[in-house]
Structure formats: structure tokens, C-alpha cells
Amino acid sequence: MNKREMELELLKHDNTLLGGGFKDRGPWGDSKYRGNASGWVTAFLLHKYKVRKLAEIFAGSGTGSDVCRDWGIPYFGMDLNPNPVRDNIIAFNALTDDAPDEVRDSDMLFAHPPYSNLIKIPYADSQWKDTTNDHNLARYDLGRMDWDLFVKAMNKVMMKFYAAMPKGGRTAWLVGDIRRNGKYYSMFKDMVLPGTLEQIIIKPQWNTVSDGRTYSNKNFVPIVHEILVVLKKDDGMMIHYSLPVEYELDIRDSKTATWLDIVTAVMDKLGEADLGKIYSEIEGHEKAKANSHWKEKVRQTLQMSKRCKNTARGVWAVAA
């Protein structure tokens, strides 16, 4: 497919490309290579951002290389595979190796990283053979890492390559969400965001495992999307970034929780208790420290709450 044919196809779906315009991955790369991104994602980026040279980490089966070949622009790829599938892809350890100079004269870096070991798609000694002398590439394979280690590795790579990009350059990360054993994992929620956030694009996924399953829980919503995050490097000296931080706060120490919130939480925990036990659950916490008449406030809240009922003198329970 040549550039003109690609442009005409892209223009047909100019505003809907990642909203469902393309269900096929195009003629690029290897469709049997697990975890492949559609070549139309790369083509979309080249088209929308007028990319002059594309660099790519996690280059995989050569999809990005093939798209850039047909588009007619230079391409530089990097992949953990010691035997890269294209001449313009180098064997590269994104965690330990320094970013090559070729990245510094690319105006966009694209990355579609493995999605941790939760989706069970390893690459080292699975998609390709580790032929290195020490045979230890599996330890650097993001597709083999548990979630916490994977997130740290992904964010390290993001910061490293953002620093290497030229001022005015962009990085585009295609990431996904995963549900395992009732828990939801979001790469976007946990990823570092260096630079200026320019665009978040929701990309539907086609031919997913969820498509072939029937779920007994009718309220269950399958994950059939990926997220394309585009970041721009506006400053060559300062690295502006946001990093997710998780906090935990006892509701009894919260400045925004009301007395009703706190008493309800305590009663949900206790079920039924006398005032002495209820007081002991609240005493010493910030809400009580801030009000010298906090015991009176607790009693008032119990009496006014529709979620609590008085079962005996000085005894309260959660209303049925």
C-alpha cells in the first residue's frame, strides 16, 4: 500500500479512525505476532501529526517499520528481541540501555508496550528465541512482569525516552486496561505523564477474547478498548511530569467527611453496639478532636439517621 492509498483511506475516516473506522490491522507486520497493534494506529499518527521521522520502542513484528516504509519517511525501531525482524530495528533493552541518538532527531516516539503478565503474552523465549550468551532477557520482558514491577518499568522507560526526545517532539503511548480475578488494572491510571498532555484517544479493540465469551453477570462490561496518549515536549530543560500517588485516609480523620458519614461507617462496622463502644471507635480521631462536644454530636447523629435504630437504652443498630 502506498502513501496516497493510505491517505485516501485515512481521509474516509478522518474523524472516526480510532472511534471504529478500521477493524483490520492493515497489510503491515505479522498478524500472528501476539499483542500486535494495528498499523492504522501508526498511520493515523503519521497523518495527524505530520511526522517526519518515527522512532519506536517495543517494535515487535515490524508493523511500524512497514507503515513508515509505505508512508515514505525514516523509521528507527528498538526491541528486546536479539534478532530483530527488520533491518531498521535494533536489539535494545529499554530498561538498561541508553536511548540511542536516532531518537533525538525523531519528532515522534511511538510505544505499544506489553501489558504485564496479567494477559499472559510473554515475548522472550515465546514470541522469539533468546539467543544471547547469558540467556536472561526474560527478566527484562515487560510481558513477564507482575503488575507493580511492570508499572515501575514502564514509567522508567517513559521518563528515559521523554528526556531523549527533542524539544517540540511527541511521544505516543498505546496502553490498555485489564481485569483479572475481579480486580481492574489500568495502565493509564498508573502511568507517569511527562510533558504536555495533548490528546487522549479511545481506540476500540476488535477480535478480542471478550467477543467470544458469554458472561452470566449481565451487568458486566467487557474491556474492548485501548487508550492512545499523546504527550508533547514543550520544554527542553525542565521535565514537567505528573505521577500517580495513592493515599489512604481513615474516614474519622477526614476534613470533608460529615458526622453522618462517620457514624454510618462505624455502625456498618459494628452492626449493633452500645454508646460506649461507638464512642471508642471515634475517640482520638481528628473529627472528635475538633469538637469538644463530639459525644453529643454522635448521639444527635444516631437519632437523626435513617440508617440507625435504637434497640435498647443506650444501644444502637443498623436499620434493616
CSV table of C-alpha atoms in Angstrom, one decimal:
chain,number,residue,atom,x,y,z
A,1,MET,CA,0.0,0.0,0.0
A,2,ASN,CA,1.5,3.4,-1.0
A,3,LYS,CA,1.1,6.7,0.8
A,4,ARG,CA,-1.6,8.0,-1.4
A,5,GLU,CA,-3.7,4.9,-0.9
A,6,MET,CA,-3.2,5.2,2.8
A,7,GLU,CA,-4.1,8.9,2.9
A,8,LEU,CA,-7.3,8.3,0.9
A,9,GLU,CA,-8.3,5.6,3.3
A,10,LEU,CA,-7.5,7.7,6.3
A,11,LEU,CA,-9.5,10.6,4.9
A,12,LYS,CA,-12.6,8.4,4.7
A,13,HIS,CA,-12.4,8.1,8.4
A,14,ASP,CA,-10.8,11.4,9.3
A,15,ASN,CA,-12.8,11.9,12.4
A,16,THR,CA,-13.6,8.3,13.3
A,17,LEU,CA,-10.4,6.4,12.7
A,18,LEU,CA,-9.8,5.4,16.3
A,19,GLY,CA,-13.6,5.5,17.0
A,20,GLY,CA,-14.3,2.5,14.9
A,21,GLY,CA,-13.3,3.4,11.4
A,22,PHE,CA,-10.9,0.4,10.9
A,23,LYS,CA,-11.4,-3.1,12.0
A,24,ASP,CA,-8.5,-4.6,10.2
A,25,ARG,CA,-4.8,-4.2,11.1
A,26,GLY,CA,-3.7,-3.5,7.6
A,27,PRO,CA,-1.1,-5.3,5.5
A,28,TRP,CA,1.8,-4.5,7.8
A,29,GLY,CA,3.8,-6.5,10.3
A,30,ASP,CA,2.9,-10.1,11.3
A,31,SER,CA,-0.8,-10.8,12.3
A,32,LYS,CA,0.3,-13.9,14.1
A,33,TYR,CA,2.6,-11.9,16.5
A,34,ARG,CA,0.5,-11.7,19.7
A,35,GLY,CA,-0.2,-8.3,21.1
A,36,ASN,CA,0.3,-6.5,17.8
A,37,ALA,CA,-1.1,-3.0,17.4
A,38,SER,CA,-3.0,-2.2,14.2
A,39,GLY,CA,-0.8,-0.5,11.6
A,40,TRP,CA,-3.6,2.0,11.1
A,41,VAL,CA,-2.8,3.4,14.6
A,42,THR,CA,0.7,4.3,13.3
A,43,ALA,CA,-0.6,5.6,10.0
A,44,PHE,CA,-3.1,7.8,12.0
A,45,LEU,CA,-0.3,9.3,14.0
A,46,LEU,CA,1.9,10.0,10.9
A,47,HIS,CA,-1.1,11.6,9.2
A,48,LYS,CA,-2.4,13.7,12.0
A,49,TYR,CA,0.9,14.9,13.4
A,50,LYS,CA,2.7,15.3,10.1
A,51,VAL,CA,5.5,13.1,11.4
A,52,ARG,CA,8.9,13.4,9.6
A,53,LYS,CA,10.7,10.6,11.4
A,54,LEU,CA,9.3,8.0,13.7
A,55,ALA,CA,11.1,6.2,16.5
A,56,GLU,CA,9.5,3.2,18.2
A,57,ILE,CA,10.2,1.1,21.2
A,58,PHE,CA,8.7,-2.4,21.6
A,59,ALA,CA,8.9,-2.6,17.8
A,60,GLY,CA,7.8,-6.2,17.8
A,61,SER,CA,6.8,-7.7,14.4
A,62,GLY,CA,7.8,-4.7,12.4
A,63,THR,CA,4.4,-3.1,11.9
A,64,GLY,CA,5.7,0.4,12.5
A,65,SER,CA,8.7,-0.1,10.1
A,66,ASP,CA,6.4,-1.3,7.4
A,67,VAL,CA,3.9,1.6,7.8
A,68,CYS,CA,6.8,4.1,7.6
A,69,ARG,CA,8.2,2.4,4.6
A,70,ASP,CA,4.9,2.8,2.7
A,71,TRP,CA,4.5,6.3,4.0
A,72,GLY,CA,7.9,7.2,2.8
A,73,ILE,CA,9.6,8.5,6.0
A,74,PRO,CA,12.6,7.4,8.0
A,75,TYR,CA,12.0,4.9,10.9
A,76,PHE,CA,14.1,3.7,13.8
A,77,GLY,CA,12.9,0.8,15.9
A,78,MET,CA,14.1,-0.8,19.1
A,79,ASP,CA,13.0,-4.2,20.5
A,80,LEU,CA,14.3,-6.6,23.2
A,81,ASN,CA,14.4,-9.4,20.5
A,82,PRO,CA,18.1,-10.1,19.9
A,83,ASN,CA,17.3,-10.9,16.3
A,84,PRO,CA,15.1,-8.0,15.1
A,85,VAL,CA,12.7,-8.7,12.3
A,86,ARG,CA,13.6,-5.6,10.2
A,87,ASP,CA,16.9,-4.0,9.2
A,88,ASN,CA,15.8,-0.7,10.8
A,89,ILE,CA,15.1,-2.2,14.2
A,90,ILE,CA,17.9,-2.8,16.6
A,91,ALA,CA,18.2,-5.2,19.5
A,92,PHE,CA,17.7,-3.0,22.5
A,93,ASN,CA,17.0,-3.3,26.2
A,94,ALA,CA,14.7,-0.4,27.1
A,95,LEU,CA,15.4,-0.8,30.8
A,96,THR,CA,19.2,-0.9,30.8
A,97,ASP,CA,20.3,0.7,27.6
A,98,ASP,CA,20.7,4.5,27.0
A,99,ALA,CA,18.3,6.0,24.4
A,100,PRO,CA,20.1,6.0,21.0
A,101,ASP,CA,21.0,9.2,19.2
A,102,GLU,CA,18.5,8.3,16.5
A,103,VAL,CA,15.7,9.1,19.0
A,104,ARG,CA,16.9,12.7,19.4
A,105,ASP,CA,16.3,13.6,15.8
A,106,SER,CA,12.8,11.9,15.6
A,107,ASP,CA,9.8,14.1,16.0
A,108,MET,CA,7.6,11.3,17.4
A,109,LEU,CA,8.2,8.3,19.5
A,110,PHE,CA,5.6,5.6,19.5
A,111,ALA,CA,5.3,2.8,22.1
A,112,HIS,CA,2.8,-0.1,22.5
A,113,PRO,CA,4.3,-1.9,25.5
A,114,PRO,CA,3.5,-5.4,26.6
A,115,TYR,CA,0.6,-5.4,29.2
A,116,SER,CA,2.4,-7.2,32.1
A,117,ASN,CA,2.0,-10.9,32.9
A,118,LEU,CA,-1.7,-10.4,33.5
A,119,ILE,CA,-2.6,-11.1,29.9
A,120,LYS,CA,-0.2,-14.0,29.6
A,121,ILE,CA,1.6,-12.9,26.5
A,122,PRO,CA,5.4,-13.2,27.2
A,123,TYR,CA,7.8,-12.4,24.5
A,124,ALA,CA,11.3,-13.6,25.5
A,125,ASP,CA,11.5,-17.3,24.5
A,126,SER,CA,7.9,-17.2,23.4
A,127,GLN,CA,7.3,-14.9,20.5
A,128,TRP,CA,11.1,-15.1,19.8
A,129,LYS,CA,14.1,-17.0,20.9
A,130,ASP,CA,16.6,-15.6,23.4
A,131,THR,CA,19.9,-16.3,21.6
A,132,THR,CA,22.1,-14.2,23.9
A,133,ASN,CA,25.0,-15.9,25.7
A,134,ASP,CA,23.7,-15.3,29.2
A,135,HIS,CA,20.1,-16.1,28.2
A,136,ASN,CA,18.5,-13.7,30.7
A,137,LEU,CA,16.3,-11.4,28.5
A,138,ALA,CA,13.2,-12.8,30.2
A,139,ARG,CA,13.9,-10.8,33.3
A,140,TYR,CA,13.6,-7.6,31.2
A,141,ASP,CA,10.5,-8.7,29.4
A,142,LEU,CA,7.6,-6.4,30.5
A,143,GLY,CA,5.2,-9.2,29.4
A,144,ARG,CA,6.5,-11.4,32.1
A,145,MET,CA,6.4,-8.9,35.0
A,146,ASP,CA,3.8,-8.7,37.7
A,147,TRP,CA,1.8,-5.5,37.8
A,148,ASP,CA,3.7,-3.4,40.3
A,149,LEU,CA,7.1,-4.2,38.8
A,150,PHE,CA,5.6,-3.7,35.3
A,151,VAL,CA,4.3,-0.2,36.1
A,152,LYS,CA,7.7,0.8,37.6
A,153,ALA,CA,9.5,-0.5,34.5
A,154,MET,CA,7.0,1.2,32.1
A,155,ASN,CA,7.3,4.5,33.8
A,156,LYS,CA,11.1,4.3,33.9
A,157,VAL,CA,11.1,3.8,30.1
A,158,MET,CA,8.7,6.6,29.6
A,159,MET,CA,10.8,9.1,31.5
A,160,LYS,CA,14.0,7.9,29.8
A,161,PHE,CA,12.7,8.4,26.3
A,162,TYR,CA,10.9,11.6,27.1
A,163,ALA,CA,14.2,13.1,28.2
A,164,ALA,CA,15.8,12.0,24.9
A,165,MET,CA,13.2,13.5,22.7
A,166,PRO,CA,13.9,16.9,21.1
A,167,LYS,CA,12.0,20.0,22.2
A,168,GLY,CA,8.7,20.1,20.3
A,169,GLY,CA,8.7,16.3,19.8
A,170,ARG,CA,5.9,14.0,20.9
A,171,THR,CA,5.6,10.6,22.5
A,172,ALA,CA,2.5,8.5,21.8
A,173,TRP,CA,1.7,5.5,24.1
A,174,LEU,CA,-0.9,2.9,23.3
A,175,VAL,CA,-2.0,1.4,26.6
A,176,GLY,CA,-4.8,-0.7,27.9
A,177,ASP,CA,-6.9,-1.8,30.8
A,178,ILE,CA,-7.1,-5.4,32.3
A,179,ARG,CA,-9.4,-7.2,34.6
A,180,ARG,CA,-8.3,-10.2,36.5
A,181,ASN,CA,-10.0,-12.1,39.3
A,182,GLY,CA,-12.5,-9.3,39.8
A,183,LYS,CA,-9.8,-6.6,40.0
A,184,TYR,CA,-9.4,-3.8,37.4
A,185,TYR,CA,-5.9,-2.7,36.4
A,186,SER,CA,-5.5,0.5,34.4
A,187,MET,CA,-2.2,1.3,32.7
A,188,PHE,CA,-3.3,4.9,32.1
A,189,LYS,CA,-4.2,5.4,35.7
A,190,ASP,CA,-0.8,4.2,36.9
A,191,MET,CA,1.4,5.7,34.2
A,192,VAL,CA,3.6,8.7,34.5
A,193,LEU,CA,2.7,11.6,32.2
A,194,PRO,CA,5.8,13.7,31.2
A,195,GLY,CA,5.3,16.8,29.2
A,196,THR,CA,2.1,18.4,28.0
A,197,LEU,CA,-0.8,16.1,27.6
A,198,GLU,CA,-2.1,16.9,24.1
A,199,GLN,CA,-4.7,14.1,23.5
A,200,ILE,CA,-6.3,11.1,24.9
A,201,ILE,CA,-7.9,8.9,22.2
A,202,ILE,CA,-10.1,5.9,23.0
A,203,LYS,CA,-9.4,3.2,20.5
A,204,PRO,CA,-11.9,0.2,20.2
A,205,GLN,CA,-10.4,-3.2,20.1
A,206,TRP,CA,-11.6,-5.8,17.6
A,207,ASN,CA,-11.5,-9.6,17.7
A,208,THR,CA,-10.9,-9.6,21.5
A,209,VAL,CA,-11.2,-12.6,23.8
A,210,SER,CA,-14.3,-11.0,25.3
A,211,ASP,CA,-16.0,-11.1,21.9
A,212,GLY,CA,-16.2,-14.9,22.1
A,213,ARG,CA,-17.4,-15.2,25.7
A,214,THR,CA,-20.9,-15.1,27.3
A,215,TYR,CA,-21.0,-13.6,30.7
A,216,SER,CA,-23.6,-14.7,33.3
A,217,ASN,CA,-23.3,-11.4,35.0
A,218,LYS,CA,-25.5,-9.1,32.8
A,219,ASN,CA,-24.1,-6.0,34.5
A,220,PHE,CA,-20.5,-7.0,33.5
A,221,VAL,CA,-18.9,-4.6,30.9
A,222,PRO,CA,-16.2,-6.2,28.9
A,223,ILE,CA,-13.0,-4.3,28.2
A,224,VAL,CA,-12.9,-3.6,24.4
A,225,HIS,CA,-10.8,-0.5,24.2
A,226,GLU,CA,-7.3,0.8,24.4
A,227,ILE,CA,-6.1,4.3,25.1
A,228,LEU,CA,-3.8,6.3,22.9
A,229,VAL,CA,-2.0,9.0,25.0
A,230,VAL,CA,-0.1,11.8,23.1
A,231,LEU,CA,2.4,13.9,25.0
A,232,LYS,CA,4.4,16.9,23.8
A,233,LYS,CA,7.8,18.0,25.0
A,234,ASP,CA,7.4,21.8,25.2
A,235,ASP,CA,10.5,22.5,27.3
A,236,GLY,CA,14.0,21.3,26.6
A,237,MET,CA,15.4,21.9,30.0
A,238,MET,CA,12.6,21.2,32.5
A,239,ILE,CA,10.9,17.8,32.7
A,240,HIS,CA,7.3,18.5,33.8
A,241,TYR,CA,5.5,15.3,34.8
A,242,SER,CA,2.7,14.0,36.8
A,243,LEU,CA,2.9,10.8,38.7
A,244,PRO,CA,0.0,8.8,40.2
A,245,VAL,CA,0.2,8.6,44.0
A,246,GLU,CA,-2.3,6.6,46.1
A,247,TYR,CA,-3.4,7.8,49.5
A,248,GLU,CA,-5.3,6.2,52.3
A,249,LEU,CA,-7.2,8.2,54.9
A,250,ASP,CA,-9.3,7.0,57.8
A,251,ILE,CA,-12.8,8.5,57.3
A,252,ARG,CA,-12.7,9.5,61.0
A,253,ASP,CA,-9.7,11.8,60.3
A,254,SER,CA,-11.1,13.3,57.1
A,255,LYS,CA,-11.8,17.0,57.0
A,256,THR,CA,-14.6,16.6,54.4
A,257,ALA,CA,-16.5,13.6,55.9
A,258,THR,CA,-19.6,14.6,57.8
A,259,TRP,CA,-20.7,13.3,61.2
A,260,LEU,CA,-23.3,11.2,59.3
A,261,ASP,CA,-20.6,9.7,57.1
A,262,ILE,CA,-18.5,8.8,60.1
A,263,VAL,CA,-21.3,7.4,62.3
A,264,THR,CA,-22.7,5.4,59.4
A,265,ALA,CA,-19.2,3.9,58.7
A,266,VAL,CA,-18.8,3.0,62.4
A,267,MET,CA,-22.3,1.4,62.6
A,268,ASP,CA,-21.7,-0.5,59.4
A,269,LYS,CA,-18.6,-1.9,61.0
A,270,LEU,CA,-20.2,-2.7,64.4
A,271,GLY,CA,-23.7,-3.7,63.4
A,272,GLU,CA,-25.1,-3.2,66.9
A,273,ALA,CA,-23.3,-1.6,69.9
A,274,ASP,CA,-23.8,0.4,73.0
A,275,LEU,CA,-22.8,4.1,73.1
A,276,GLY,CA,-19.6,3.3,74.9
A,277,LYS,CA,-18.4,1.1,72.1
A,278,ILE,CA,-19.5,3.6,69.5
A,279,TYR,CA,-17.6,6.4,71.3
A,280,SER,CA,-14.5,4.2,71.5
A,281,GLU,CA,-14.5,3.9,67.7
A,282,ILE,CA,-14.5,7.6,67.2
A,283,GLU,CA,-12.5,8.9,70.2
A,284,GLY,CA,-9.0,10.1,69.4
A,285,HIS,CA,-9.6,10.8,65.7
A,286,GLU,CA,-9.5,14.2,64.1
A,287,LYS,CA,-13.2,14.6,63.9
A,288,ALA,CA,-13.6,14.2,67.6
A,289,LYS,CA,-10.6,16.3,68.4
A,290,ALA,CA,-12.1,19.2,66.5
A,291,ASN,CA,-15.3,19.2,68.5
A,292,SER,CA,-15.3,19.4,72.3
A,293,HIS,CA,-19.0,18.2,72.3
A,294,TRP,CA,-18.4,15.3,69.9
A,295,LYS,CA,-20.2,12.7,72.0
A,296,GLU,CA,-23.3,14.8,71.9
A,297,LYS,CA,-22.8,15.1,68.2
A,298,VAL,CA,-22.6,11.3,67.9
A,299,ARG,CA,-25.9,10.9,69.8
A,300,GLN,CA,-27.6,13.5,67.7
A,301,THR,CA,-26.5,11.9,64.5
A,302,LEU,CA,-27.7,8.5,65.6
A,303,GLN,CA,-31.1,9.9,66.5
A,304,MET,CA,-31.4,11.7,63.1
A,305,SER,CA,-30.0,9.0,60.9
A,306,LYS,CA,-32.5,6.8,59.0
A,307,ARG,CA,-29.8,4.1,58.8
A,308,CYS,CA,-29.7,3.6,62.6
A,309,LYS,CA,-32.3,2.5,65.1
A,310,ASN,CA,-32.4,2.4,68.9
A,311,THR,CA,-32.8,-1.2,70.0
A,312,ALA,CA,-32.4,-0.7,73.8
A,313,ARG,CA,-31.5,2.0,76.2
A,314,GLY,CA,-28.1,3.3,75.0
A,315,VAL,CA,-27.9,0.6,72.3
A,316,TRP,CA,-28.0,1.3,68.6
A,317,ALA,CA,-28.0,-0.9,65.5
A,318,VAL,CA,-28.0,-0.6,61.7
A,319,ALA,CA,-31.6,-0.3,60.5
A,320,ALA,CA,-32.7,-3.2,58.3
